[in-house]
Structures are given as structure tokens and as C-alpha cells.
mmCIF file of C-alpha atoms in Angstrom:
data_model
loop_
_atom_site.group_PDB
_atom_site.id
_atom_site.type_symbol
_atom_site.label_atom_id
_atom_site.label_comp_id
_atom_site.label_asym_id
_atom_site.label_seq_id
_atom_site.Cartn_x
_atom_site.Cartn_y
_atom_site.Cartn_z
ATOM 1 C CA UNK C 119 -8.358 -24.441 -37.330
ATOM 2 C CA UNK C 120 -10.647 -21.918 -35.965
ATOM 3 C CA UNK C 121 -11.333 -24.386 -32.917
ATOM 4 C CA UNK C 122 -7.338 -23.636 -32.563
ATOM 5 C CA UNK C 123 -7.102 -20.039 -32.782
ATOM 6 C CA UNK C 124 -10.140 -19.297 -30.506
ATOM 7 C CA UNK C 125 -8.268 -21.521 -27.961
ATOM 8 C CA UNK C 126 -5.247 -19.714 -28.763
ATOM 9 C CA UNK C 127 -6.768 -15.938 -28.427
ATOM 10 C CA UNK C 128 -8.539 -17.504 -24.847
ATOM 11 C CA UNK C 129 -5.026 -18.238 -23.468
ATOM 12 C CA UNK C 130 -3.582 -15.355 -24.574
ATOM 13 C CA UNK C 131 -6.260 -13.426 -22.816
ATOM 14 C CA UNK C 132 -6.024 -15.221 -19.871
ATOM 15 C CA UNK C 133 -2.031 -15.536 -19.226
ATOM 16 C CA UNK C 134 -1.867 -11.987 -20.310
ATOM 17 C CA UNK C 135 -4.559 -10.672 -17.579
ATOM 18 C CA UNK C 136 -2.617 -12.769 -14.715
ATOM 19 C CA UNK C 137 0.620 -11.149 -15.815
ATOM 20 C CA UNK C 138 -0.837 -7.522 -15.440
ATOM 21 C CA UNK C 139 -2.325 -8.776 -12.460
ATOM 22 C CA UNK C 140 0.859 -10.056 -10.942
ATOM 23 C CA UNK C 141 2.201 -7.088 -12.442
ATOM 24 C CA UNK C 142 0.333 -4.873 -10.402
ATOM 25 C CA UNK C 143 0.218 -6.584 -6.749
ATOM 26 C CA UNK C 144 4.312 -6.352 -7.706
ATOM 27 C CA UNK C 145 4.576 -2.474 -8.380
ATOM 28 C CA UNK C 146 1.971 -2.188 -5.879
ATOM 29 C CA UNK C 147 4.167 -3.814 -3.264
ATOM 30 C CA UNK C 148 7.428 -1.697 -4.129
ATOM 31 C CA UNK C 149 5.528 1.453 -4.205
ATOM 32 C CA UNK C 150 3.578 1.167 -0.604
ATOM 33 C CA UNK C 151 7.451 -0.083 0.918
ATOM 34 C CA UNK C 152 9.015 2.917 -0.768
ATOM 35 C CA UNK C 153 6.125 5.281 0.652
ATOM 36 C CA UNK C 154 4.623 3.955 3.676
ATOM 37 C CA UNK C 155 6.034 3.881 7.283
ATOM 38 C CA UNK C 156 4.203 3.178 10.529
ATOM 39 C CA UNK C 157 0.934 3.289 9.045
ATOM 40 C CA UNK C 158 1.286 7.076 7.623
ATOM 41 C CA UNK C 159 2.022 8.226 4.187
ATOM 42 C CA UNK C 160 4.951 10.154 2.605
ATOM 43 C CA UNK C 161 2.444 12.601 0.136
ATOM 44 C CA UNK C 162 4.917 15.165 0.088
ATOM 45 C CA UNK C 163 7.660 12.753 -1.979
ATOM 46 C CA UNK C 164 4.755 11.242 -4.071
ATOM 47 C CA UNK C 165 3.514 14.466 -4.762
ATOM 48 C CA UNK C 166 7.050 15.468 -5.812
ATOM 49 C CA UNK C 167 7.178 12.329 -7.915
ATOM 50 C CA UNK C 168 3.772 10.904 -8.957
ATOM 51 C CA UNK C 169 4.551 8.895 -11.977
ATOM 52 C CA UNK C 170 5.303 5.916 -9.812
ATOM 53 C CA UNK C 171 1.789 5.699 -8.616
ATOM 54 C CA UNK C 172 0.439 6.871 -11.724
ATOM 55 C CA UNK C 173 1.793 3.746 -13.522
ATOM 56 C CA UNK C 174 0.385 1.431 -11.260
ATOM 57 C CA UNK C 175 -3.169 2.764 -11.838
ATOM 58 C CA UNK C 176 -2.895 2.890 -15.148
ATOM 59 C CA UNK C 177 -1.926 -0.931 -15.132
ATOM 60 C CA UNK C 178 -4.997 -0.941 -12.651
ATOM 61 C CA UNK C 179 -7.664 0.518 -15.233
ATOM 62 C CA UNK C 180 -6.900 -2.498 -17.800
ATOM 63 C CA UNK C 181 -7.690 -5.129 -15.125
ATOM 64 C CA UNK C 182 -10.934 -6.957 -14.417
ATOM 65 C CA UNK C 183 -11.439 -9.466 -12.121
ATOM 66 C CA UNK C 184 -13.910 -11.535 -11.461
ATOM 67 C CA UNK C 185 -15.685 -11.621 -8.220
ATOM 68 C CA UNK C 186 -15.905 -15.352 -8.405
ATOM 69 C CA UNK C 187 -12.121 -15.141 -7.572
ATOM 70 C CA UNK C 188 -12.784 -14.518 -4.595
ATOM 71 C CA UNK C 189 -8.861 -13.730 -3.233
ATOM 72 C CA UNK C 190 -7.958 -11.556 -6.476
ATOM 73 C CA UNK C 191 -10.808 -9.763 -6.313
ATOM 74 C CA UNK C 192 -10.397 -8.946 -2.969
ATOM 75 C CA UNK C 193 -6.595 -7.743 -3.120
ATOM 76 C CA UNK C 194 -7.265 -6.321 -6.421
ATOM 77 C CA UNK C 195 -9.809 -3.806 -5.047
ATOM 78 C CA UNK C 196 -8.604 -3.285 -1.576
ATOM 79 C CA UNK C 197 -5.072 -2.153 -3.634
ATOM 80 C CA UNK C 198 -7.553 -0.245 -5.947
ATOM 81 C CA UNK C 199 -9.150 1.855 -3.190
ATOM 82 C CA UNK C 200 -5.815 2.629 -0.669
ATOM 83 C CA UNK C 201 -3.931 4.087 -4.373
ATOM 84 C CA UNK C 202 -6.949 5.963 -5.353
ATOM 85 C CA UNK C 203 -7.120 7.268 -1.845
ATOM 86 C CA UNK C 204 -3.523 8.125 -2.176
ATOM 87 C CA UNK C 205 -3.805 9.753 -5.672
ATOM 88 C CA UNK C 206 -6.716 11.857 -4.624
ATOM 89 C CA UNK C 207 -5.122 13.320 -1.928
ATOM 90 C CA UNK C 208 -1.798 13.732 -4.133
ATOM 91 C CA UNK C 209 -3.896 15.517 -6.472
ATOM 92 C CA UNK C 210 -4.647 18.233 -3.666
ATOM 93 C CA UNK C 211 -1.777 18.224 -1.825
ATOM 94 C CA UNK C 212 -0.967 19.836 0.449
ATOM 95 C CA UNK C 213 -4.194 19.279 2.103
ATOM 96 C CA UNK C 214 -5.282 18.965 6.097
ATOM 97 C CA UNK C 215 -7.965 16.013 5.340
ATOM 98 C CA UNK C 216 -9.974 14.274 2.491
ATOM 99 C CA UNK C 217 -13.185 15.790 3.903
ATOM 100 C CA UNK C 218 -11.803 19.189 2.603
ATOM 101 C CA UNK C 219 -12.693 18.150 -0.859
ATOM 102 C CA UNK C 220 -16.087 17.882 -1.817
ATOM 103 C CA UNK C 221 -17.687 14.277 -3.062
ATOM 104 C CA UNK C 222 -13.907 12.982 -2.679
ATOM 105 C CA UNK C 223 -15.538 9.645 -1.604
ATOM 106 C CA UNK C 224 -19.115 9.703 -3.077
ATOM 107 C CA UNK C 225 -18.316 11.450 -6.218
ATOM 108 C CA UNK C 226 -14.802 11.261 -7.966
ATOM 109 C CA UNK C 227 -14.682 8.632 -10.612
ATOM 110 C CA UNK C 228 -11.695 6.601 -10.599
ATOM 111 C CA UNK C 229 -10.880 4.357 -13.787
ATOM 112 C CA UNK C 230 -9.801 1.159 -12.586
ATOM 113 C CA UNK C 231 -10.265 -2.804 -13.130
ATOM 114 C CA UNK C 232 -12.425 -1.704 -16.414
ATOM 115 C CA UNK C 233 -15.049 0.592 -14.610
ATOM 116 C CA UNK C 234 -15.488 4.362 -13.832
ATOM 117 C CA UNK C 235 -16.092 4.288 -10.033
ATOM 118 C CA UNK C 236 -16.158 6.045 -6.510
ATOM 119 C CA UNK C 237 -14.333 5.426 -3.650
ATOM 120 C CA UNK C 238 -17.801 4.521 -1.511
ATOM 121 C CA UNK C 239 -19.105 2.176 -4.527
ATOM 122 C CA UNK C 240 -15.356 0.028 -3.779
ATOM 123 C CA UNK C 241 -16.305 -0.275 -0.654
ATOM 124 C CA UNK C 242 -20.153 -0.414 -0.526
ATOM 125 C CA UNK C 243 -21.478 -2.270 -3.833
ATOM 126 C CA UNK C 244 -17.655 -4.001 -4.748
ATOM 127 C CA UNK C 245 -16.862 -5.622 -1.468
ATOM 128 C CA UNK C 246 -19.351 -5.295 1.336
ATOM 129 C CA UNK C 247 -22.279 -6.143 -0.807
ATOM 130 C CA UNK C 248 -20.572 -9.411 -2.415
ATOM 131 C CA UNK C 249 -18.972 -10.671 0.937
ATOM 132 C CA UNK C 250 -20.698 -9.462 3.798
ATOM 133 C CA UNK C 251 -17.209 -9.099 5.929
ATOM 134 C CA UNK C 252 -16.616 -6.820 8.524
ATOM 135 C CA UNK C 253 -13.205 -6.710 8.116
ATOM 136 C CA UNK C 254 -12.516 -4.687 4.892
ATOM 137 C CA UNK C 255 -13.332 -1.606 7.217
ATOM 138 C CA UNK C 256 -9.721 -2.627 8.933
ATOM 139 C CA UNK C 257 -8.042 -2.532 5.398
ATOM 140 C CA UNK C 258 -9.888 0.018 3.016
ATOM 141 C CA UNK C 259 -8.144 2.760 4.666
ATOM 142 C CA UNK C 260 -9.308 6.326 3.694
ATOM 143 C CA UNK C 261 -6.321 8.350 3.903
ATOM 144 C CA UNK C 262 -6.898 9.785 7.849
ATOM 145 C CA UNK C 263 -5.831 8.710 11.342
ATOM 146 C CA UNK C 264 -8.733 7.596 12.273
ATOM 147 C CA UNK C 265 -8.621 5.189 9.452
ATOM 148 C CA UNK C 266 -6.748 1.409 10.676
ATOM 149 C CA UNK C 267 -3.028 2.258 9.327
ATOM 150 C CA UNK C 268 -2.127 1.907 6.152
ATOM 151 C CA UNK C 269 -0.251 -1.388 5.297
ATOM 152 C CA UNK C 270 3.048 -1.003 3.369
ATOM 153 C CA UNK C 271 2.600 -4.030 1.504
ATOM 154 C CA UNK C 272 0.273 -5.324 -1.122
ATOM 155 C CA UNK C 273 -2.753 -7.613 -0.442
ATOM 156 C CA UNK C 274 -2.679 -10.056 -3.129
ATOM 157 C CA UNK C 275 -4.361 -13.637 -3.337
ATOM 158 C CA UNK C 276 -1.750 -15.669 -1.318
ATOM 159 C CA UNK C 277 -2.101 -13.197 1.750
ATOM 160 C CA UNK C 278 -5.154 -11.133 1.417
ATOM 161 C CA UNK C 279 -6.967 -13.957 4.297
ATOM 162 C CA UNK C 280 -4.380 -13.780 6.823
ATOM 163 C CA UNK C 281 -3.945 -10.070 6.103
ATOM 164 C CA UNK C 282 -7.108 -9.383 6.744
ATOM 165 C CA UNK C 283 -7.587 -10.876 9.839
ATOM 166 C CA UNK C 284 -4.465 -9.410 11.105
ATOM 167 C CA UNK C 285 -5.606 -6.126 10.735
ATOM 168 C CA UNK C 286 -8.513 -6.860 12.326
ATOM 169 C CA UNK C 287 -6.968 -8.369 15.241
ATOM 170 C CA UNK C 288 -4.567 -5.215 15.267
ATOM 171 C CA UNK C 289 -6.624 -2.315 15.606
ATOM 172 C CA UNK C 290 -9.081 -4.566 18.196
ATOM 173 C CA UNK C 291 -6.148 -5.034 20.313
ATOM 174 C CA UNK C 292 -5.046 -1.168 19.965
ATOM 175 C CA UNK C 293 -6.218 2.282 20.860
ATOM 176 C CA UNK C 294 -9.085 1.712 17.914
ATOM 177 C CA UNK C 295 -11.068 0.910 21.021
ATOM 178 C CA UNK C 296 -10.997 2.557 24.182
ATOM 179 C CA UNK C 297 -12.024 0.806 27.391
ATOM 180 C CA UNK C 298 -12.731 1.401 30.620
ATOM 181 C CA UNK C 299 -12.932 -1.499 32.788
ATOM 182 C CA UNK C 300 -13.697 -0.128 36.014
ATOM 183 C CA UNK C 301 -16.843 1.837 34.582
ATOM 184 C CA UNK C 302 -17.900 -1.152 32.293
ATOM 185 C CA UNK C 303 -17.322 1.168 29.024
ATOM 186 C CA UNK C 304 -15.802 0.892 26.263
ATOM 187 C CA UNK C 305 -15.488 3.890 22.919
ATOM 188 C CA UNK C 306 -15.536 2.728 19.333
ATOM 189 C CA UNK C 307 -14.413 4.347 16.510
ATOM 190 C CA UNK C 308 -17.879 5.794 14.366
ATOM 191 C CA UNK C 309 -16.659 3.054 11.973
ATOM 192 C CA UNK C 310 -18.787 1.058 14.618
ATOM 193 C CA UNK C 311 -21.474 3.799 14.330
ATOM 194 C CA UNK C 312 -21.498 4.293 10.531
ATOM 195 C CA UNK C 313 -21.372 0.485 9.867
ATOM 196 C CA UNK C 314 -23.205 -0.893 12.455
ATOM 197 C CA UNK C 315 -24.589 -3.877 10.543
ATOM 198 C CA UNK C 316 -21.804 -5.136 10.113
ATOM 199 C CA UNK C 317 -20.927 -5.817 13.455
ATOM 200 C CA UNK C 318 -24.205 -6.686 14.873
ATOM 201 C CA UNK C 319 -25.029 -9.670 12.108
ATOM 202 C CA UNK C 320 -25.892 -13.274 12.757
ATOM 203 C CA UNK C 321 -27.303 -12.305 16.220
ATOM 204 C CA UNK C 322 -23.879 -10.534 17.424
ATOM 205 C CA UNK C 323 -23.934 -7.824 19.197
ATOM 206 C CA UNK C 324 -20.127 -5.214 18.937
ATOM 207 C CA UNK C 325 -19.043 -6.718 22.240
ATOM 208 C CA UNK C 326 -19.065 -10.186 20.420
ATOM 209 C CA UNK C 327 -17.206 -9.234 17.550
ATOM 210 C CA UNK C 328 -14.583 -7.272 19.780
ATOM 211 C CA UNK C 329 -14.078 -10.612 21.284
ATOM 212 C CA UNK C 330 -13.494 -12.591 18.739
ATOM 213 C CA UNK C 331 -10.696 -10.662 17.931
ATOM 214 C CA UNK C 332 -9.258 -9.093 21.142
ATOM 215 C CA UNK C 333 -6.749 -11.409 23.186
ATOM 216 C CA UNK C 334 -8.247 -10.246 26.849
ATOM 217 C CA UNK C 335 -11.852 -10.679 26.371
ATOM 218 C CA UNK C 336 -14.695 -8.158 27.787
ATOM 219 C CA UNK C 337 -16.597 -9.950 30.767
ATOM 220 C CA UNK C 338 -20.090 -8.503 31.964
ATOM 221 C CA UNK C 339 -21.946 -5.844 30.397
ATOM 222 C CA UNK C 340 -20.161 -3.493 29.127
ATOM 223 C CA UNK C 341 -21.882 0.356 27.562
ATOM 224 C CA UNK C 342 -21.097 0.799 24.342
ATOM 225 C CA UNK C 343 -20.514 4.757 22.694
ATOM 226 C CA UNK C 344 -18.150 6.482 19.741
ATOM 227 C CA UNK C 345 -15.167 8.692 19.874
ATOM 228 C CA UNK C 346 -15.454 11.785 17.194
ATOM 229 C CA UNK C 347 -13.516 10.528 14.152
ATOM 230 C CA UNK C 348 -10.090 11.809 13.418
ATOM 231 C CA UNK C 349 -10.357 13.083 9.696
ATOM 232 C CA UNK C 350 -7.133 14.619 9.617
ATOM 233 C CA UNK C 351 -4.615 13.202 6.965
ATOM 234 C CA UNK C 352 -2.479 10.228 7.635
ATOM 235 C CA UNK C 353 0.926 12.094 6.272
ATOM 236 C CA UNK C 354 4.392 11.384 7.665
#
């Protein structure tokens, strides 16, 4: 009988964490179509309105996740970190840029998937420590235009792959780089600057990972340098 009940209580457990999960990647979803347009965000009618966004990361504090699944924890914390980037710049709005608000990244605790966090542990202990993937710095975005745009969709485990690699391939192939072909040069956003390890890994210089992702391919030696970093917010 007790054999029965712990079995039970497991299943419970376990059903009812997928549905919040599925709950969230679902509000999630509707919330980021509702709000999102061409990469930029509509603070203004959030700000107006919060308890739409507010919902969904209170849904998001009851969730854990397990990095051992792999694609949920992924789209779980990507989610996590464009809301909270969202909410925090809600909180002050109107504002000209996150970087007008002291230890918005390295400081504020946010309460989600069953932890009291920053926005730079997300990113730096959550996802790049555990995966070792350049590409979450094309989908964490940090609520500026020099961030990659903001998706208007969810990531969630069925897309967060292919998502992912899209976004890559997207800013690659945009003005996120700037080259000059006739001088051999080509400007990177500082996310090339500030991150530089992981682009340069496994022998790889930024050249090589450019090309793995961009559909006309740099030939020769090309100089590498940064454009200044465009901290102003992302608002419609």
C-alpha cells in the first residue's frame, strides 16, 4: 500500500510539473506574440498592464528543471531570462537603457524555476557553464538594440535546437557584423569582445565561427575589431 501511494505522489509530481511547464512555454508564447514586433518590445502597454507577465513568472518561480533535460532546461531558462529582462525594465519604465539601473544584471534577484537568481548567473553559471554553446548569446537578449532581437515566440523543447541556430544564422548574416571586403575587415559586436571564449574554442578562431554560420563565407585574412555597443532600450 505504501509502495502504491509513493508511486502515486511520484506521478502526481511529475504530470503536475510538465503541466506548469507546458503551461508556461503556452502563456509565454501568447504573451511575447501579443507584445513583441520586429524584434522590439511594446513596454509602454505592458507597463500599462503588467499582470499578464506577472502571471507567467509567477508560474515560472514554481518550476524546476533539471539540467539533464537538456531541451527544457534550455527553453525554460532562455524564457526565464528575456521575461525577467522585460519585467525589470517594466519595473522602471520609462527608462532610456538597462545600464541606467544599477546591478540590473549582476545584482537583482529574480525568483524563478525554484531559485533566487541574477540575470548574469542565467546566463553565466545556468547555461554557458553546463553547455559550452555560443549561441545562447543570439537568444538571451538583454533588453537593448544591440542585443540579437527579441523573438516573439517561446523556445520550448520541440524548437529550442532549430531556434537556436536560426538566430545564430540571423544576426551572422545581418548588420550584427559589419564587413568590409575591400579592406579585409570586418566589426563585431563586443558580444565578440566580452565573450571571446566562446568563439575562439576547439582551436577556432571568430572568422571560423562567422563561417559556419554566414551563407557567403570570408576568404583570406580578414582584421578583426568591435563596434561600441548599443545599450539603448529595445522599445517599439
Amino acid at each position: 500500500m505504501k509502495k502504491i501511494i509513493a508511486i502515486s505522489l511520484f506521478l502526481s509530481t511529475l504530470f503536475g510539473g510538465a503541466q506548469s511547464l507546458n503551461t508556461f512555454y503556452n502563456k509565454t508564447d501568447a504573451f511575447l506574440k501579443a507584445n513583441v514586433s520586429n524584434g522590439k518590445v511594446a513596454y509602454s502597454k505592458i507597463h500599462a498592464n503588467p499582470s499578464e507577465l506577472e502571471e507567467i513568472l509567477n508560474i515560472a518561480k514554481t518550476i524546476t528543471v533539471s539540467k539533464n533535460d537538456a531541451k527544457n532546461y534550455k527553453s525554460f531558462w532562455i524564457n526565464a531570462y528575456n521575461l525577467s529582462v522585460i519585467k525589470g525594465l517594466v519595473d522602471h519604465y520609462p527608462t532610456e537603457s538597462p545600464t541606467k539601473h544599477k546591478g540590473f544584471f549582476d545584482y537583482k534577484k529574480h525568483d524563478l524555476g525554484g531559485k533566487s537568481i541574477t540575470l548574469n548567473d542565467i546566463e553565466n553559471k545556468l547555461l554557458r557553464a553546463n553547455f559550452k554553446d555560443a549561441r545562447f548569446h543570439f537568444v538571451l537578449v538583454c533588453g537593448a538594440l544591440g542585443c540579437p532581437r527579441l523573438l516573439n515566440k517561446a523556445y520550448t523543447p520541440n524548437n529550442v535546437e532549430t531556434l537556436m541556430e536560426a538566430q545564430t544564422k540571423k544576426a551572422i548574416n545581418s548588420g550584427f557584423i559589419q564587413i568590409d571586403d575591400n579592406k579585409k575587415r570586418v566589426q563585431l559586436s563586443e558580444i565578440f569582445k566580452w565573450y571571446k571564449e566562446d568563439f575562439v574554442s576547439n582551436g577556432q578562431d571568430e572568422i571560423d565561427f562567422i563561417n559556419k554560420y554566414r551563407s557567403e563565407k570570408l576568404e583570406g585574412k580578414y582584421k578583426v575589431s568591435y563596434y561600441t555597443y548599443n545599450w539603448n532600450i529595445n522599445a517599439q
